[in-house]
PDB file of C-alpha atoms in Angstrom:
ATOM      1  CA  SER A 173      30.474  -2.128 -34.737  1.00 83.00           C
ATOM      2  CA  GLN A 174      33.388  -3.802 -33.043  1.00 84.00           C
ATOM      3  CA  THR A 175      33.452  -4.544 -29.321  1.00 91.00           C
ATOM      4  CA  ILE A 176      36.099  -6.111 -27.147  1.00 94.00           C
ATOM      5  CA  HIS A 177      35.460  -7.958 -23.919  1.00 95.00           C
ATOM      6  CA  GLN A 178      37.756  -8.952 -21.103  1.00 96.00           C
ATOM      7  CA  TRP A 179      37.166 -10.975 -17.988  1.00 94.00           C
ATOM      8  CA  PRO A 180      37.382 -11.061 -15.163  1.00 94.00           C
ATOM      9  CA  ALA A 181      37.325  -7.353 -14.367  1.00 94.00           C
ATOM     10  CA  THR A 182      39.163  -7.817 -11.095  1.00 95.00           C
ATOM     11  CA  LEU A 183      41.194 -10.699  -9.715  1.00 96.00           C
ATOM     12  CA  VAL A 184      43.046 -11.299  -6.457  1.00 97.00           C
ATOM     13  CA  GLN A 185      45.360 -14.293  -6.558  1.00 96.00           C
ATOM     14  CA  PRO A 186      48.000 -15.730  -4.210  1.00 97.00           C
ATOM     15  CA  VAL A 187      51.626 -15.962  -5.263  1.00 97.00           C
ATOM     16  CA  GLY A 188      52.318 -19.227  -7.050  1.00 96.00           C
ATOM     17  CA  SER A 189      48.769 -19.718  -8.296  1.00 97.00           C
ATOM     18  CA  PRO A 190      47.904 -20.057 -12.005  1.00 97.00           C
ATOM     19  CA  LEU A 191      46.317 -17.340 -14.113  1.00 96.00           C
ATOM     20  CA  SER A 192      44.002 -17.247 -17.087  1.00 97.00           C
ATOM     21  CA  LEU A 193      42.669 -13.985 -18.516  1.00 97.00           C
ATOM     22  CA  GLU A 194      40.415 -14.009 -21.535  1.00 97.00           C
ATOM     23  CA  CYS A 195      39.776 -11.477 -24.273  1.00 97.00           C
ATOM     24  CA  THR A 196      37.253 -11.747 -27.113  1.00 97.00           C
ATOM     25  CA  VAL A 197      36.496  -9.413 -29.981  1.00 96.00           C
ATOM     26  CA  GLU A 198      33.200  -9.081 -31.839  1.00 94.00           C
ATOM     27  CA  GLY A 199      32.334  -7.443 -35.123  1.00 92.00           C
ATOM     28  CA  THR A 200      35.608  -7.959 -36.988  1.00 90.00           C
ATOM     29  CA  SER A 201      37.523 -10.783 -38.632  1.00 89.00           C
ATOM     30  CA  ASN A 202      41.261 -11.516 -38.611  1.00 91.00           C
ATOM     31  CA  PRO A 203      42.147  -8.782 -36.129  1.00 92.00           C
ATOM     32  CA  ASN A 204      45.603  -8.291 -34.712  1.00 92.00           C
ATOM     33  CA  LEU A 205      45.360  -8.850 -30.959  1.00 94.00           C
ATOM     34  CA  TYR A 206      47.561  -7.486 -28.198  1.00 94.00           C
ATOM     35  CA  TRP A 207      48.132  -7.938 -24.467  1.00 94.00           C
ATOM     36  CA  TYR A 208      49.485  -4.930 -22.559  1.00 93.00           C
ATOM     37  CA  ARG A 209      50.288  -4.479 -18.875  1.00 93.00           C
ATOM     38  CA  GLN A 210      50.047  -1.156 -17.103  1.00 91.00           C
ATOM     39  CA  ALA A 211      51.894  -1.057 -13.776  1.00 84.00           C
ATOM     40  CA  ALA A 212      51.555   1.828 -11.341  1.00 78.00           C
ATOM     41  CA  GLY A 213      53.659   4.805 -12.414  1.00 73.00           C
ATOM     42  CA  ARG A 214      54.690   3.197 -15.660  1.00 76.00           C
ATOM     43  CA  GLY A 215      53.498   3.358 -19.233  1.00 80.00           C
ATOM     44  CA  LEU A 216      51.656   0.641 -21.075  1.00 88.00           C
ATOM     45  CA  GLN A 217      53.994  -2.232 -21.889  1.00 88.00           C
ATOM     46  CA  LEU A 218      53.255  -4.617 -24.739  1.00 89.00           C
ATOM     47  CA  LEU A 219      53.511  -8.235 -23.594  1.00 92.00           C
ATOM     48  CA  PHE A 220      52.291 -10.255 -26.594  1.00 92.00           C
ATOM     49  CA  TYR A 221      50.721  -9.744 -29.962  1.00 90.00           C
ATOM     50  CA  SER A 222      49.112 -12.082 -32.463  1.00 92.00           C
ATOM     51  CA  VAL A 223      48.462 -11.664 -36.173  1.00 90.00           C
ATOM     52  CA  GLY A 224      46.508 -14.910 -36.533  1.00 91.00           C
ATOM     53  CA  ILE A 225      45.319 -18.136 -34.899  1.00 93.00           C
ATOM     54  CA  GLY A 226      48.194 -19.882 -33.171  1.00 91.00           C
ATOM     55  CA  GLN A 227      50.638 -17.081 -33.999  1.00 91.00           C
ATOM     56  CA  ILE A 228      52.042 -15.424 -30.886  1.00 91.00           C
ATOM     57  CA  SER A 229      54.937 -13.004 -30.588  1.00 88.00           C
ATOM     58  CA  SER A 230      56.411 -12.182 -27.210  1.00 86.00           C
ATOM     59  CA  GLU A 231      57.821  -8.740 -26.600  1.00 80.00           C
ATOM     60  CA  VAL A 232      59.094  -9.164 -23.065  1.00 78.00           C
ATOM     61  CA  PRO A 233      60.545 -12.281 -21.395  1.00 67.00           C
ATOM     62  CA  GLN A 234      58.551 -13.226 -18.315  1.00 79.00           C
ATOM     63  CA  ASN A 235      56.592 -16.011 -16.693  1.00 88.00           C
ATOM     64  CA  LEU A 236      53.476 -15.223 -18.733  1.00 94.00           C
ATOM     65  CA  SER A 237      52.323 -16.876 -21.935  1.00 95.00           C
ATOM     66  CA  ALA A 238      49.597 -16.175 -24.472  1.00 96.00           C
ATOM     67  CA  SER A 239      47.493 -18.272 -26.791  1.00 96.00           C
ATOM     68  CA  ARG A 240      45.048 -17.618 -29.603  1.00 96.00           C
ATOM     69  CA  PRO A 241      42.870 -20.687 -30.014  1.00 95.00           C
ATOM     70  CA  GLN A 242      40.281 -18.920 -32.178  1.00 95.00           C
ATOM     71  CA  ASP A 243      40.342 -15.945 -34.523  1.00 95.00           C
ATOM     72  CA  ARG A 244      38.763 -13.558 -32.043  1.00 95.00           C
ATOM     73  CA  GLN A 245      39.934 -15.038 -28.748  1.00 96.00           C
ATOM     74  CA  PHE A 246      43.173 -14.187 -26.960  1.00 97.00           C
ATOM     75  CA  ILE A 247      44.198 -15.716 -23.637  1.00 97.00           C
ATOM     76  CA  LEU A 248      46.910 -14.645 -21.201  1.00 97.00           C
ATOM     77  CA  SER A 249      48.171 -17.322 -18.821  1.00 96.00           C
ATOM     78  CA  SER A 250      50.671 -18.065 -16.140  1.00 95.00           C
ATOM     79  CA  LYS A 251      51.526 -21.302 -14.360  1.00 95.00           C
ATOM     80  CA  LYS A 252      52.804 -19.558 -11.222  1.00 95.00           C
ATOM     81  CA  LEU A 253      52.104 -15.919 -10.456  1.00 95.00           C
ATOM     82  CA  LEU A 254      54.729 -13.611  -8.967  1.00 94.00           C
ATOM     83  CA  LEU A 255      54.121 -10.509  -6.872  1.00 94.00           C
ATOM     84  CA  SER A 256      55.518  -8.460  -9.739  1.00 91.00           C
ATOM     85  CA  ASP A 257      52.716  -9.694 -12.011  1.00 93.00           C
ATOM     86  CA  SER A 258      50.267  -7.359 -10.271  1.00 93.00           C
ATOM     87  CA  GLY A 259      48.942  -4.682 -12.580  1.00 93.00           C
ATOM     88  CA  PHE A 260      46.260  -3.675 -15.013  1.00 94.00           C
ATOM     89  CA  TYR A 261      46.081  -5.981 -18.039  1.00 96.00           C
ATOM     90  CA  LEU A 262      44.637  -4.612 -21.220  1.00 96.00           C
ATOM     91  CA  CYS A 263      43.718  -6.454 -24.370  1.00 96.00           C
ATOM     92  CA  ALA A 264      43.559  -4.516 -27.634  1.00 95.00           C
ATOM     93  CA  TRP A 265      42.705  -5.189 -31.254  1.00 94.00           C
ATOM     94  CA  SER A 266      43.585  -3.518 -34.536  1.00 91.00           C
ATOM     95  CA  GLY A 267      43.215  -4.149 -38.226  1.00 87.00           C
ATOM     96  CA  GLN A 268      45.727  -6.322 -40.021  1.00 81.00           C
ATOM     97  CA  ARG A 269      47.901  -3.555 -41.399  1.00 75.00           C
ATOM     98  CA  ARG A 270      50.736  -2.394 -39.185  1.00 68.00           C
ATOM     99  CA  PHE A 271      50.495   0.935 -37.360  1.00 70.00           C
ATOM    100  CA  GLU A 272      46.721   0.944 -37.350  1.00 79.00           C
ATOM    101  CA  THR A 273      44.877   2.353 -34.374  1.00 88.00           C
ATOM    102  CA  GLN A 274      44.605  -0.089 -31.499  1.00 92.00           C
ATOM    103  CA  TYR A 275      41.343  -0.247 -29.546  1.00 93.00           C
ATOM    104  CA  PHE A 276      41.387  -1.384 -25.955  1.00 95.00           C
ATOM    105  CA  GLY A 277      39.161  -3.609 -23.873  1.00 95.00           C
ATOM    106  CA  PRO A 278      37.963  -2.680 -20.356  1.00 94.00           C
ATOM    107  CA  GLY A 279      40.949  -4.342 -18.674  1.00 95.00           C
ATOM    108  CA  THR A 280      41.543  -6.751 -15.802  1.00 96.00           C
ATOM    109  CA  ARG A 281      42.976  -5.477 -12.552  1.00 95.00           C
ATOM    110  CA  LEU A 282      45.171  -8.225 -11.053  1.00 95.00           C
ATOM    111  CA  LEU A 283      46.491  -8.155  -7.510  1.00 96.00           C
ATOM    112  CA  VAL A 284      48.916 -10.877  -6.510  1.00 95.00           C
ATOM    113  CA  LEU A 285      49.318 -11.283  -2.754  1.00 96.00           C
TER     114      LEU A 285
ATOM    115  CA  GLU B 271      66.047   2.860 -27.744  1.00 67.00           C
ATOM    116  CA  ASP B 272      62.723   4.424 -28.691  1.00 72.00           C
ATOM    117  CA  LYS B 273      61.370   6.970 -26.197  1.00 86.00           C
ATOM    118  CA  VAL B 274      58.104   8.796 -25.686  1.00 92.00           C
ATOM    119  CA  VAL B 275      58.066  11.554 -23.049  1.00 95.00           C
ATOM    120  CA  GLN B 276      54.940  13.366 -21.935  1.00 96.00           C
ATOM    121  CA  SER B 277      54.766  16.583 -19.971  1.00 96.00           C
ATOM    122  CA  PRO B 278      53.615  17.702 -17.564  1.00 96.00           C
ATOM    123  CA  LEU B 279      53.110  14.505 -15.576  1.00 94.00           C
ATOM    124  CA  SER B 280      50.124  16.047 -13.835  1.00 96.00           C
ATOM    125  CA  LEU B 281      48.067  19.176 -14.096  1.00 96.00           C
ATOM    126  CA  VAL B 282      45.233  20.758 -12.102  1.00 98.00           C
ATOM    127  CA  VAL B 283      43.085  23.424 -13.766  1.00 97.00           C
ATOM    128  CA  HIS B 284      39.732  25.110 -13.222  1.00 97.00           C
ATOM    129  CA  GLU B 285      36.714  24.510 -15.411  1.00 97.00           C
ATOM    130  CA  GLY B 286      36.840  26.752 -18.439  1.00 97.00           C
ATOM    131  CA  ASP B 287      40.633  26.883 -18.640  1.00 97.00           C
ATOM    132  CA  THR B 288      42.533  25.858 -21.746  1.00 97.00           C
ATOM    133  CA  VAL B 289      45.259  23.227 -21.385  1.00 98.00           C
ATOM    134  CA  THR B 290      48.100  22.055 -23.599  1.00 98.00           C
ATOM    135  CA  LEU B 291      49.601  18.626 -23.140  1.00 98.00           C
ATOM    136  CA  ASN B 292      52.947  17.760 -24.682  1.00 98.00           C
ATOM    137  CA  CYS B 293      54.434  14.615 -26.164  1.00 97.00           C
ATOM    138  CA  SER B 294      57.976  14.377 -27.492  1.00 96.00           C
ATOM    139  CA  TYR B 295      59.399  11.270 -29.074  1.00 94.00           C
ATOM    140  CA  GLU B 296      62.520   9.629 -30.332  1.00 90.00           C
ATOM    141  CA  VAL B 297      61.419   6.772 -32.555  1.00 82.00           C
ATOM    142  CA  THR B 298      63.368   5.343 -35.435  1.00 77.00           C
ATOM    143  CA  ASN B 299      61.402   5.506 -38.666  1.00 78.00           C
ATOM    144  CA  PHE B 300      58.345   7.165 -37.163  1.00 83.00           C
ATOM    145  CA  ARG B 301      55.020   6.244 -38.726  1.00 85.00           C
ATOM    146  CA  SER B 302      52.231   7.521 -36.475  1.00 89.00           C
ATOM    147  CA  LEU B 303      51.435   9.198 -33.164  1.00 93.00           C
ATOM    148  CA  LEU B 304      48.254   8.451 -31.279  1.00 94.00           C
ATOM    149  CA  TRP B 305      46.506  10.143 -28.362  1.00 97.00           C
ATOM    150  CA  TYR B 306      44.286   8.252 -25.958  1.00 97.00           C
ATOM    151  CA  LYS B 307      42.162   9.299 -22.977  1.00 97.00           C
ATOM    152  CA  GLN B 308      42.141   6.940 -20.000  1.00 94.00           C
ATOM    153  CA  GLU B 309      39.621   7.374 -17.232  1.00 92.00           C
ATOM    154  CA  LYS B 310      39.133   4.541 -14.769  1.00 80.00           C
ATOM    155  CA  LYS B 311      39.568   1.724 -17.232  1.00 82.00           C
ATOM    156  CA  ALA B 312      40.433   1.279 -20.888  1.00 88.00           C
ATOM    157  CA  PRO B 313      42.182   3.980 -22.932  1.00 93.00           C
ATOM    158  CA  THR B 314      39.828   5.393 -25.522  1.00 94.00           C
ATOM    159  CA  PHE B 315      41.179   6.559 -28.853  1.00 95.00           C
ATOM    160  CA  LEU B 316      41.250  10.293 -29.574  1.00 96.00           C
ATOM    161  CA  PHE B 317      43.478  11.025 -32.562  1.00 94.00           C
ATOM    162  CA  MET B 318      46.007   9.494 -34.915  1.00 93.00           C
ATOM    163  CA  LEU B 319      48.529  11.851 -36.499  1.00 94.00           C
ATOM    164  CA  THR B 320      50.822  10.958 -39.350  1.00 89.00           C
ATOM    165  CA  SER B 321      51.516  14.253 -41.135  1.00 86.00           C
ATOM    166  CA  SER B 322      53.165  17.399 -39.835  1.00 87.00           C
ATOM    167  CA  GLY B 323      51.207  20.591 -39.477  1.00 87.00           C
ATOM    168  CA  ILE B 324      47.728  19.180 -40.042  1.00 88.00           C
ATOM    169  CA  GLU B 325      45.479  19.802 -37.071  1.00 92.00           C
ATOM    170  CA  LYS B 326      43.018  17.144 -36.048  1.00 94.00           C
ATOM    171  CA  LYS B 327      39.978  18.421 -34.201  1.00 95.00           C
ATOM    172  CA  SER B 328      37.123  16.863 -32.299  1.00 95.00           C
ATOM    173  CA  GLY B 329      34.892  19.252 -30.400  1.00 96.00           C
ATOM    174  CA  ARG B 330      36.978  21.046 -27.806  1.00 97.00           C
ATOM    175  CA  LEU B 331      40.004  18.794 -28.381  1.00 98.00           C
ATOM    176  CA  SER B 332      42.614  19.334 -31.051  1.00 97.00           C
ATOM    177  CA  SER B 333      46.053  17.974 -31.780  1.00 97.00           C
ATOM    178  CA  ILE B 334      48.928  18.695 -34.097  1.00 96.00           C
ATOM    179  CA  LEU B 335      52.192  16.984 -34.969  1.00 95.00           C
ATOM    180  CA  ASP B 336      55.618  18.474 -35.699  1.00 93.00           C
ATOM    181  CA  LYS B 337      57.772  15.786 -37.313  1.00 87.00           C
ATOM    182  CA  LYS B 338      60.766  18.081 -37.626  1.00 90.00           C
ATOM    183  CA  GLU B 339      60.904  18.898 -33.921  1.00 90.00           C
ATOM    184  CA  LEU B 340      59.557  15.437 -32.953  1.00 93.00           C
ATOM    185  CA  PHE B 341      56.635  16.432 -30.789  1.00 94.00           C
ATOM    186  CA  SER B 342      52.892  16.681 -30.645  1.00 97.00           C
ATOM    187  CA  ILE B 343      50.510  18.743 -28.539  1.00 97.00           C
ATOM    188  CA  LEU B 344      46.977  18.037 -27.413  1.00 98.00           C
ATOM    189  CA  ASN B 345      44.858  21.094 -26.678  1.00 98.00           C
ATOM    190  CA  ILE B 346      41.660  21.105 -24.685  1.00 98.00           C
ATOM    191  CA  THR B 347      39.702  24.358 -24.645  1.00 98.00           C
ATOM    192  CA  ALA B 348      36.956  25.329 -22.181  1.00 97.00           C
ATOM    193  CA  THR B 349      37.783  22.353 -19.978  1.00 98.00           C
ATOM    194  CA  GLN B 350      35.024  20.518 -18.119  1.00 97.00           C
ATOM    195  CA  THR B 351      35.198  18.187 -15.118  1.00 97.00           C
ATOM    196  CA  GLY B 352      34.524  15.305 -17.482  1.00 96.00           C
ATOM    197  CA  ASP B 353      37.885  15.973 -19.134  1.00 97.00           C
ATOM    198  CA  SER B 354      39.616  14.756 -15.965  1.00 97.00           C
ATOM    199  CA  ALA B 355      41.609  11.700 -17.022  1.00 97.00           C
ATOM    200  CA  VAL B 356      45.073  10.464 -17.899  1.00 96.00           C
ATOM    201  CA  TYR B 357      46.016  11.363 -21.459  1.00 97.00           C
ATOM    202  CA  LEU B 358      48.349   8.913 -23.140  1.00 96.00           C
ATOM    203  CA  CYS B 359      50.569   9.490 -26.140  1.00 96.00           C
ATOM    204  CA  ALA B 360      51.786   6.518 -28.181  1.00 93.00           C
ATOM    205  CA  VAL B 361      54.100   6.284 -31.163  1.00 91.00           C
ATOM    206  CA  GLY B 362      54.459   3.546 -33.750  1.00 83.00           C
ATOM    207  CA  GLY B 363      57.276   2.912 -36.161  1.00 71.00           C
ATOM    208  CA  PRO B 364      58.762   0.035 -38.123  1.00 62.00           C
ATOM    209  CA  ASN B 365      61.474  -0.734 -35.603  1.00 57.00           C
ATOM    210  CA  SER B 366      58.907  -1.138 -32.871  1.00 57.00           C
ATOM    211  CA  GLY B 367      57.288  -3.933 -34.783  1.00 64.00           C
ATOM    212  CA  TYR B 368      53.611  -4.024 -33.980  1.00 72.00           C
ATOM    213  CA  ALA B 369      54.055  -2.346 -30.619  1.00 75.00           C
ATOM    214  CA  LEU B 370      52.942   1.135 -29.780  1.00 85.00           C
ATOM    215  CA  ASN B 371      55.457   2.883 -27.525  1.00 87.00           C
ATOM    216  CA  PHE B 372      53.479   4.640 -24.817  1.00 90.00           C
ATOM    217  CA  GLY B 373      54.482   7.574 -22.689  1.00 92.00           C
ATOM    218  CA  LYS B 374      53.668   7.550 -18.970  1.00 92.00           C
ATOM    219  CA  GLY B 375      50.751   9.890 -19.491  1.00 94.00           C
ATOM    220  CA  THR B 376      49.626  13.275 -18.216  1.00 96.00           C
ATOM    221  CA  SER B 377      47.114  13.190 -15.379  1.00 96.00           C
ATOM    222  CA  LEU B 378      44.650  16.056 -15.787  1.00 98.00           C
ATOM    223  CA  LEU B 379      42.280  17.123 -13.017  1.00 98.00           C
ATOM    224  CA  VAL B 380      39.653  19.749 -13.829  1.00 98.00           C
ATOM    225  CA  THR B 381      38.116  21.290 -10.709  1.00 97.00           C
ATOM    226  CA  PRO B 382      34.681  22.946 -10.621  1.00 94.00           C
TER     227      PRO B 382
END
């Protein structure tokens, strides 16, 4: 069966510091991968998605970036964190066809101070 | 702009009650509607609905879609404290690309 991992689970970072969040998927090949952010009082917002190695699409302009160095690895990064980057970051995977069910990882709670 | 609106935003019920959660949407070229349950961490998948009028059922949970009136409901019968969670509705359609458009969720608290 498929499993999705994220780490770290919780992170407290100062403003201006860099960020690297990692997501890996097991038990499937060629998944679509997604990064979402969930801010307090707001719905889940898609940040990036990837349909293959090295292929990244950005949904929202911001100071974050994403990379997919391997088929089942998805990384969310920032060079300099802002206060507004605080939130709950969720990685998800789905099959290759569009509109398939997306399955979420356990999430990373990020607090920028 | 695509919209997904859930109601109520929050709900408190007693164990054993039946609840109905609502999700209305305005999505160009609708393809699917999904329900998720979110407790402390990751949303877990409940149902995917693509056709009107066909009820999906899993234990005490059921859901149905009305594509003419553009809404879905999620029913939970004989609620238990373990049903306490945020229930998220998400809609996908061609114009949203690969994104799922999520509503803000309904926070359900089931008291003993």
